[in-house]
Coordinates of C-alpha atoms and ligand atoms in Angstrom, one line a residue:
Chain A
M1 CA 0.2 0.0 0.3
I2 CA 1.3 3.4 -1.1
P3 CA 0.6 6.4 1.0
T4 CA -0.8 9.2 -1.4
K5 CA 1.8 12.0 -2.4
T6 CA 3.0 14.3 0.7
A7 CA 5.5 16.7 1.5
Y8 CA 8.5 16.5 3.8
T9 CA 10.4 18.4 6.2
R10 CA 12.8 17.8 9.5
P11 CA 13.2 21.0 11.3
E12 CA 15.7 21.5 13.4
S13 CA 14.1 24.3 15.6
I14 CA 10.7 24.2 17.2
E15 CA 10.9 28.0 15.8
E16 CA 10.2 26.3 12.4
A17 CA 8.3 23.4 13.4
L18 CA 5.4 25.8 14.5
A19 CA 6.0 27.8 11.0
T20 CA 5.7 24.4 8.7
L21 CA 2.9 23.6 12.0
A22 CA 1.3 27.2 10.7
D23 CA 1.8 27.1 6.9
G24 CA -1.0 23.6 7.1
A25 CA 1.7 20.6 7.8
R26 CA 0.6 17.2 9.9
P27 CA 3.4 16.3 12.3
I28 CA 4.9 13.2 11.7
A29 CA 6.4 11.6 15.2
G30 CA 7.2 7.9 15.4
G31 CA 5.0 6.9 12.4
M32 CA 3.6 4.0 13.5
S33 CA -0.5 5.2 13.7
L34 CA 0.0 8.1 11.2
I35 CA 1.9 5.9 8.8
P36 CA -0.6 2.8 8.9
M37 CA -3.5 5.8 8.0
M38 CA -1.7 7.4 5.1
K39 CA -2.0 4.6 3.7
L40 CA -4.9 2.9 4.2
R41 CA -6.2 6.9 2.2
L42 CA -7.2 8.0 6.6
A43 CA -5.3 10.2 6.5
S44 CA -3.6 12.2 3.4
P45 CA -1.0 15.4 5.0
A46 CA -0.3 17.5 2.4
S47 CA 3.0 17.9 3.8
L48 CA 5.1 16.2 7.2
V49 CA 6.7 18.5 8.7
D50 CA 8.8 15.1 11.1
L51 CA 9.6 15.9 14.6
S52 CA 12.3 14.4 15.1
G53 CA 14.9 16.5 14.5
L54 CA 13.9 18.8 18.0
A55 CA 16.4 17.8 19.9
E56 CA 14.0 19.7 22.9
L57 CA 11.1 17.2 22.4
T58 CA 13.4 13.8 23.8
G59 CA 14.3 13.2 27.7
I60 CA 12.8 12.2 30.8
A61 CA 13.1 14.6 33.6
M62 CA 12.2 15.8 37.2
D63 CA 11.3 19.2 37.0
G64 CA 10.6 20.0 40.9
S65 CA 7.9 17.1 41.5
D66 CA 7.2 16.8 38.2
L67 CA 8.2 14.3 35.9
V68 CA 8.3 15.8 32.6
I69 CA 8.9 13.8 29.5
G70 CA 9.9 14.9 25.9
A71 CA 6.4 14.6 23.6
M72 CA 9.2 12.4 21.3
T73 CA 10.7 10.6 23.6
R74 CA 10.1 6.7 21.9
H75 CA 8.4 4.0 24.2
R76 CA 11.0 2.2 24.6
E77 CA 12.8 5.0 26.7
V78 CA 9.7 5.6 29.1
A79 CA 9.7 1.6 29.0
G80 CA 13.3 1.3 30.3
S81 CA 13.6 4.2 32.5
A82 CA 13.8 3.9 36.2
L83 CA 12.9 7.2 37.2
V84 CA 9.7 6.7 34.8
R85 CA 9.7 3.3 36.8
A86 CA 9.7 5.5 40.0
Q87 CA 7.5 8.3 39.6
A88 CA 4.7 6.8 37.7
G89 CA 5.2 3.1 37.5
A90 CA 1.6 2.3 35.8
L91 CA 3.1 4.9 32.4
A92 CA 6.2 2.4 33.1
D93 CA 3.6 -0.8 32.9
A94 CA 2.0 0.4 29.8
A95 CA 5.0 2.1 27.4
A96 CA 6.4 -1.7 27.9
G97 CA 2.9 -3.0 26.5
I98 CA 2.8 -0.9 23.6
G99 CA 3.1 -3.3 20.1
S100 CA 6.6 -5.6 20.0
P101 CA 10.0 -4.3 20.4
A102 CA 10.2 -2.4 17.3
V103 CA 6.7 -0.9 18.0
R104 CA 8.1 0.7 20.6
N105 CA 11.5 1.3 19.2
R106 CA 9.6 4.4 17.1
G107 CA 6.4 5.2 18.6
T108 CA 6.7 8.2 21.3
I109 CA 4.3 9.2 24.4
G110 CA 3.4 12.5 22.5
G111 CA 1.8 10.9 19.3
S112 CA 0.4 8.2 21.7
L113 CA -2.0 11.0 22.7
A114 CA -1.7 13.0 19.9
Q115 CA -3.4 10.0 18.1
S116 CA -6.2 9.7 21.1
D117 CA -7.3 6.1 20.1
P118 CA -9.4 4.3 22.2
H119 CA -7.6 1.7 22.4
G120 CA -4.2 2.8 23.0
D121 CA -3.3 2.9 26.3
L122 CA -1.6 6.2 27.3
P123 CA -4.6 8.4 27.2
A124 CA -5.8 6.2 30.7
V125 CA -2.7 5.9 32.5
L126 CA -2.8 10.6 31.8
L127 CA -5.9 10.2 33.1
A128 CA -5.5 8.3 36.5
L129 CA -1.9 10.2 37.1
G130 CA -3.6 13.5 36.5
G131 CA -1.1 14.6 34.0
S132 CA -1.1 17.1 31.7
V133 CA 0.8 18.4 28.2
E134 CA 2.3 21.2 27.4
V135 CA 1.5 22.8 23.7
R136 CA 3.0 25.0 21.5
G137 CA 1.2 27.0 18.8
A138 CA 2.1 29.6 16.5
S139 CA 0.0 31.8 19.0
G140 CA 1.7 30.7 21.8
S141 CA 1.5 27.7 24.6
R142 CA -0.1 26.3 26.9
T143 CA -0.8 23.7 28.8
I144 CA -4.3 21.1 28.8
A145 CA -4.8 18.8 31.7
A146 CA -6.0 15.2 30.4
A147 CA -9.3 15.1 30.9
D148 CA -8.9 18.4 28.0
L149 CA -7.4 16.8 25.9
A150 CA -9.3 13.8 24.3
V151 CA -12.8 14.9 22.9
G152 CA -13.9 12.0 20.9
F153 CA -12.2 9.3 18.2
L154 CA -9.3 10.2 17.3
T155 CA -9.8 13.8 18.5
T156 CA -8.6 15.9 20.4
T157 CA -8.9 20.1 21.1
L158 CA -5.0 19.9 19.6
A159 CA -5.2 22.1 16.9
A160 CA -3.8 22.1 13.9
D161 CA -1.3 24.3 13.8
E162 CA 0.1 23.6 17.4
M163 CA 2.1 20.0 18.4
I164 CA 2.6 18.7 22.1
V165 CA 6.1 19.2 23.3
A166 CA 6.0 17.4 26.8
V167 CA 4.7 15.7 28.9
R168 CA 3.8 16.6 32.4
L169 CA 2.8 14.3 35.4
P170 CA 2.8 15.2 39.1
G171 CA 5.3 12.9 40.7
G172 CA 5.6 10.4 43.6
A173 CA 3.5 7.9 41.7
G174 CA 6.1 4.5 42.1
R175 CA 2.8 3.0 43.6
S176 CA 0.7 3.4 40.1
A177 CA 0.1 0.1 37.9
Y178 CA -1.4 -0.2 34.4
A179 CA -3.2 -3.7 32.9
K180 CA -4.6 -4.4 30.0
F181 CA -6.3 -7.2 27.8
H182 CA -5.8 -8.5 25.0
R183 CA -6.2 -11.7 22.7
R184 CA -3.1 -11.8 20.0
A185 CA 0.5 -10.8 21.1
I186 CA 1.4 -7.4 19.5
D187 CA -2.9 -6.1 19.9
W188 CA -4.2 -3.1 21.2
S189 CA -5.8 -3.5 24.2
I190 CA -9.5 -4.7 24.3
V191 CA -9.9 -3.2 27.6
G192 CA -7.4 -2.1 30.3
A193 CA -7.5 0.4 33.3
A194 CA -4.8 2.2 35.0
A195 CA -4.1 2.5 38.9
V196 CA -2.6 5.1 40.9
I197 CA -2.6 4.8 44.6
R198 CA -1.8 8.5 46.1
G199 CA -1.9 8.1 50.4
T200 CA -5.5 6.8 51.0
T201 CA -6.8 7.7 47.9
T202 CA -7.6 5.6 44.5
T203 CA -7.5 6.7 41.1
V204 CA -8.1 4.4 38.3
A205 CA -9.1 5.1 34.6
L206 CA -9.8 2.8 32.2
T207 CA -8.5 2.3 28.1
G208 CA -11.5 1.1 25.7
M209 CA -14.8 1.5 27.2
A210 CA -15.5 4.3 25.0
A211 CA -14.3 6.5 22.8
V212 CA -11.4 8.6 25.1
A213 CA -10.2 7.0 28.4
V214 CA -12.8 7.0 31.6
R215 CA -12.7 7.4 35.3
A216 CA -13.6 4.5 36.8
T217 CA -15.7 6.1 39.7
G218 CA -18.2 3.2 40.7
F219 CA -14.7 1.4 41.4
E220 CA -13.0 4.7 42.9
V221 CA -15.6 5.4 45.5
I222 CA -16.3 2.2 47.0
V223 CA -12.3 1.4 47.3
N224 CA -11.8 4.8 49.2
A225 CA -14.5 4.2 51.5
G226 CA -13.2 1.3 52.8
G227 CA -14.8 -1.0 50.6
S228 CA -13.1 -4.5 48.8
L229 CA -11.7 -4.7 45.7
E230 CA -14.2 -7.9 45.0
E231 CA -17.2 -5.6 45.3
A232 CA -15.9 -2.7 43.8
A233 CA -14.4 -4.5 40.8
R234 CA -18.2 -5.4 39.9
H235 CA -18.4 -1.1 39.4
A236 CA -16.1 -0.4 37.9
G237 CA -18.2 -0.4 34.8
D238 CA -21.0 1.4 36.1
G239 CA -21.9 3.9 33.3
T240 CA -20.0 2.9 30.5
R241 CA -21.7 2.0 27.6
P242 CA -18.1 0.5 25.0
A243 CA -18.8 0.0 22.0
E244 CA -20.1 -3.0 20.5
G245 CA -18.1 -5.5 18.6
L246 CA -15.4 -8.3 17.4
D247 CA -13.1 -7.7 20.3
G248 CA -16.9 -8.7 22.5
S249 CA -20.3 -7.6 24.4
A250 CA -20.3 -4.3 26.4
E251 CA -21.2 -6.6 29.1
Y252 CA -18.0 -8.6 28.8
K253 CA -15.9 -5.1 28.7
R254 CA -17.3 -4.6 31.6
H255 CA -16.5 -7.7 32.8
L256 CA -12.6 -7.0 32.1
A257 CA -12.8 -3.3 33.2
G258 CA -13.8 -4.8 36.9
V259 CA -11.1 -7.3 36.6
L260 CA -8.3 -5.0 35.3
A261 CA -9.5 -2.3 38.3
R262 CA -8.8 -5.2 40.4
R263 CA -5.1 -6.1 38.4
A264 CA -3.6 -3.2 38.6
T265 CA -5.0 -1.6 41.6
E266 CA -3.5 -4.8 43.5
A267 CA -0.3 -4.5 41.9
A268 CA 0.3 -1.2 42.5
L269 CA -1.1 -2.1 46.3
A270 CA 2.6 -4.4 46.2
R271 CA 4.8 -1.9 44.6
Chain B
M1 CA 8.9 16.2 -5.1
R2 CA 11.3 14.6 -4.6
S3 CA 13.8 14.4 -1.6
S4 CA 17.6 13.9 -1.9
I5 CA 18.5 11.1 1.3
R6 CA 22.0 9.7 2.1
I7 CA 21.5 6.8 4.1
T8 CA 24.1 4.0 5.1
V9 CA 22.6 0.9 4.8
N10 CA 24.5 -2.3 4.9
G11 CA 27.9 -0.2 5.5
V12 CA 28.1 1.2 1.9
E13 CA 26.6 5.5 1.7
H14 CA 23.5 5.5 -1.0
D15 CA 22.3 8.7 -2.2
L16 CA 18.5 8.5 -3.1
E17 CA 16.2 10.7 -5.0
V18 CA 13.1 9.1 -3.1
E19 CA 9.8 10.4 -2.9
P20 CA 8.5 11.6 0.4
R21 CA 5.9 8.7 0.6
R22 CA 8.5 5.8 -0.4
L23 CA 8.0 3.5 1.5
L24 CA 11.6 2.7 3.0
V25 CA 11.3 -1.7 3.0
H26 CA 10.2 -0.8 -1.1
A27 CA 13.6 2.6 -1.1
L28 CA 15.5 -1.0 -0.1
R29 CA 14.2 -3.1 -2.4
E30 CA 13.2 -1.6 -5.7
D31 CA 15.8 1.2 -5.3
L32 CA 19.0 -0.4 -3.8
G33 CA 17.8 -4.6 -4.8
L34 CA 18.2 -5.6 -1.6
T35 CA 15.2 -7.6 -2.1
G36 CA 15.7 -9.8 1.0
T37 CA 13.9 -7.9 3.5
H38 CA 10.3 -9.5 3.0
V39 CA 7.3 -7.9 3.1
G40 CA 4.7 -10.0 4.2
C41 CA 1.5 -7.9 5.3
D42 CA 1.9 -4.8 4.8
T43 CA 0.2 -3.3 7.8
S44 CA 3.1 -3.4 10.7
S45 CA 2.2 -6.4 11.4
C46 CA 4.5 -9.5 10.6
G47 CA 7.9 -8.2 11.4
A48 CA 9.4 -9.6 8.0
C49 CA 10.2 -6.3 7.2
T50 CA 12.1 -6.4 10.2
V51 CA 15.6 -3.9 9.6
H52 CA 17.9 -1.8 12.1
L53 CA 17.7 1.2 11.7
D54 CA 21.4 2.1 13.9
G55 CA 21.1 -0.7 15.7
D56 CA 17.7 -1.2 16.6
A57 CA 15.1 -3.6 15.4
V58 CA 11.9 -1.0 13.2
L59 CA 9.3 -2.1 10.9
S60 CA 11.1 -1.2 7.3
C61 CA 7.2 -1.2 6.3
T62 CA 5.8 1.6 8.6
M63 CA 8.6 4.4 7.8
L64 CA 9.6 6.3 5.0
A65 CA 12.7 6.3 3.1
V66 CA 13.0 10.2 4.0
Q67 CA 12.4 9.4 8.1
A68 CA 16.2 7.3 7.6
N69 CA 17.9 10.3 6.2
G70 CA 21.3 10.9 7.5
R71 CA 20.6 7.0 9.3
S72 CA 22.5 3.3 9.3
I73 CA 20.2 0.6 8.3
T74 CA 21.5 -3.1 8.3
T75 CA 19.4 -5.2 6.4
V76 CA 19.3 -9.1 6.2
E77 CA 22.0 -9.1 3.9
G78 CA 24.0 -6.9 5.7
L79 CA 23.8 -9.2 8.8
A80 CA 26.9 -11.6 7.9
T81 CA 30.6 -10.6 8.0
A82 CA 34.0 -11.2 6.1
G83 CA 35.0 -13.5 9.2
G84 CA 31.4 -15.6 8.1
L85 CA 27.8 -15.7 9.2
H86 CA 26.0 -14.5 12.4
P87 CA 25.5 -16.3 15.3
I88 CA 22.1 -16.5 14.3
Q89 CA 22.2 -17.4 11.0
T90 CA 24.4 -20.5 12.5
A91 CA 22.0 -20.9 15.1
F92 CA 18.5 -20.7 12.6
H93 CA 20.3 -23.4 9.4
E94 CA 21.4 -25.6 12.2
R95 CA 17.9 -25.9 14.4
H96 CA 16.4 -26.0 11.5
A97 CA 14.8 -22.5 12.3
L98 CA 12.6 -21.7 8.8
Q99 CA 10.8 -24.3 6.5
C100 CA 9.0 -21.7 3.4
G101 CA 11.7 -19.4 4.8
F102 CA 9.3 -16.3 4.6
C103 CA 9.3 -14.9 7.6
T104 CA 13.0 -15.8 8.3
P105 CA 14.7 -12.6 6.9
G106 CA 12.6 -10.5 10.1
M107 CA 12.8 -13.1 12.1
L108 CA 16.7 -12.9 12.5
M109 CA 17.3 -9.3 12.4
A110 CA 14.7 -9.2 15.0
G111 CA 16.1 -11.8 17.1
A112 CA 20.0 -10.1 16.1
A113 CA 18.5 -6.7 17.9
L114 CA 16.8 -9.1 20.4
I115 CA 20.1 -10.6 21.5
E116 CA 22.8 -8.1 21.4
G117 CA 24.2 -7.0 24.6
N118 CA 21.7 -9.7 26.5
P119 CA 23.4 -13.5 26.4
E120 CA 21.3 -14.3 29.3
I121 CA 18.4 -13.9 27.9
T122 CA 15.6 -16.1 29.0
E123 CA 13.5 -18.2 26.5
A124 CA 10.4 -16.3 28.3
E125 CA 11.9 -12.8 26.9
V126 CA 12.8 -14.3 23.7
R127 CA 8.8 -16.2 23.0
Q128 CA 7.9 -11.9 24.1
G129 CA 10.9 -9.8 22.1
L130 CA 9.2 -12.0 19.0
E131 CA 5.6 -11.1 19.5
G132 CA 6.2 -8.9 16.4
N133 CA 7.2 -11.8 14.2
L134 CA 4.7 -13.7 12.3
C135 CA 5.8 -17.2 11.0
R136 CA 2.8 -19.1 9.3
C137 CA 5.1 -22.9 9.3
T138 CA 7.4 -23.4 12.0
G139 CA 5.0 -23.4 15.1
Y140 CA 8.4 -21.5 16.6
Q141 CA 10.1 -23.6 18.6
N142 CA 12.7 -24.2 16.8
I143 CA 12.6 -20.4 16.3
V144 CA 13.0 -20.1 19.9
D145 CA 15.8 -22.9 19.9
A146 CA 18.0 -21.0 17.7
V147 CA 17.8 -17.6 18.8
L148 CA 18.6 -18.9 23.0
V149 CA 21.6 -20.6 21.0
A150 CA 23.0 -17.7 18.7
A151 CA 22.5 -15.2 22.0
R152 CA 24.7 -18.1 24.2
E153 CA 27.1 -18.4 21.0
T154 CA 27.5 -14.6 20.9
A155 CA 28.8 -15.1 24.8
R156 CA 31.1 -16.8 23.9
A157 CA 32.4 -15.0 21.0
Ligands
FAD301 C1 1.6 -3.2 15.6 C2 1.1 -2.1 15.9 C3 0.7 -2.2 17.8 C4 0.3 -1.3 18.4 N1 0.2 -1.6 19.5 C5 -0.5 -0.4 20.5 C6 -0.5 -0.7 21.9 O1 -0.7 -2.1 22.2 N2 -1.3 0.2 22.4 C7 -0.7 1.4 22.3 O2 -1.1 2.6 23.2 N3 -0.7 2.4 21.2 C8 -0.4 1.1 20.5 N4 0.4 0.7 18.8 C9 0.8 2.6 18.5 C10 1.4 2.9 19.4 O3 1.9 3.2 20.2 C11 1.5 4.5 18.2 O4 3.0 4.8 18.6 C12 1.3 5.3 18.3 O5 0.3 5.5 18.4 C13 1.7 7.0 18.0 O6 3.0 7.2 18.5 P1 3.7 7.7 17.2 O7 4.9 8.3 18.0 O8 3.9 6.1 16.5 O9 3.3 9.0 16.2 P2 2.2 9.1 14.8 O10 2.0 8.3 13.9 O11 3.4 10.0 14.0 O12 1.2 10.2 15.1 C14 0.3 10.2 15.3 C15 -1.2 11.4 14.8 O13 -0.2 12.2 15.4 C16 -0.4 13.3 15.7 N5 1.5 13.7 16.5 C17 2.5 13.0 16.4 N6 3.3 13.6 17.4 C18 2.7 15.0 17.6 C19 3.1 16.3 18.4 N7 4.4 16.1 19.5 N8 1.8 16.9 18.7 C20 1.0 16.8 17.9 N9 0.4 15.8 17.2 C21 1.1 15.3 17.1 C22 0.3 13.0 14.1 O14 0.0 14.5 13.0 C23 -0.9 11.5 13.7 O15 -1.9 12.4 13.7 C24 0.9 0.1 18.0 C25 1.1 0.3 16.8 C26 1.3 -0.5 15.8 C27 1.7 -0.4 14.4
FES302 S1 5.4 -5.9 6.3 FE1 5.7 -5.1 8.0 S2 5.4 -5.4 9.6 FE2 4.2 -6.9 8.3
FES303 S1 9.0 -20.6 8.0 FE1 7.1 -19.6 7.0 S2 5.9 -18.3 7.5 FE2 8.1 -19.0 8.8

């Protein structure tokens, strides 16, 4: 399969990249979602701006008590980072479970969040950790909280001339974990759950239960009131209406949400 | 519109004029005649097209040739050195780790990246590490055995 004709640039400064975006180019990061979409003609950008030449967009570091990860940081780096493991265990788990080694060698954290695939693992992780993305555009910089980033199937609140430059996560979430379920080795999650324990509060967000990641409110309320995980698991999918398809019925997915919310919470408790 | 790129493939520098939409695998197979890299699924699902980009396994069907500009690529043709076959090639041969051979270039490249610097890799890690490579013939057992043999062999070399 051959993508439609496109132009391509790989700028070495953010200013140059922003100017290219303002001219209508579409960012390409790892290309692990965009190139398949271009082959299937689900995307036919007239021009691409490759963000891989922007050194400022890579790296993992603490900024005060926040963990800050450059948008172009590859899943492999995130999965293997001791800092990520210590400050945001759920993110390390999720990054390590994405696709195959070859996918993790190219795919990026910023690209995954911008892609906003309902079965992608990182939006739920960002939501449960209470993170945000730092965005730059022709008109300036802004921060978008996890809950305000994804608005629908493959749709975010990013403007066409904006790009994610970094992901910011409140640190101190070593006691967090991600659990996913899929049928075949490299498949995306049918359902996934990110659990984060800070002090006595447990926060859980779910992948695959709606067009965007959602909080498992029913589960959280019971756990945070001192109820059992078993009881909480029965309510993890309360209020959700996941799409029914070849990957399962809504009832099956709500069952998975309970199993995975519990599994992730138990893993986080054990850390 | 074409872009000029310079890529090093198996140690040899090449200057190519490619359309930005040209996939790396097509540049390798059609422009450079290196047909060892196979296209199985063309949808990033099978791993047959795996090559090394600066030493890391990547899917050449899911990468544009322009994205490889300035980088170094190794294909299955570049795995053997003047000193002989790569240990993973010898191990695949000796352990009968292939039948039709279609998946083999990808298995060799994914396997070689997996064992690089990791001679003590476990069987479970090999199975997990090859999860992106499909084989429709062998049932995988001999492939996993061969990768483990090659890993231990690199420790001795
Ligand atoms: C075989 C396979 C299996 C996979 N399995 C999983 C899985 O299990 N779980 C999972 O979560 N993901 C999975 N993925 C997807 C993977 O995580 C991708 O890396 C991710 O979806 C996209 O990231 P990318 O860096 O490749 O972005 P690209 O494909 O380059 O871009 C994706 C989109 O984001 C935009 N974009 C990219 N970077 C930015 C930025 N900095 N600012 C604004 N917009 C940007 C692009 O314009 C495009 O619209 C899989 C992919 C493959 C091929
Ligand atoms: S041909 Fe590239 S993954 Fe199948
Ligand atoms: S040997 Fe035939 S596909 Fe693997």
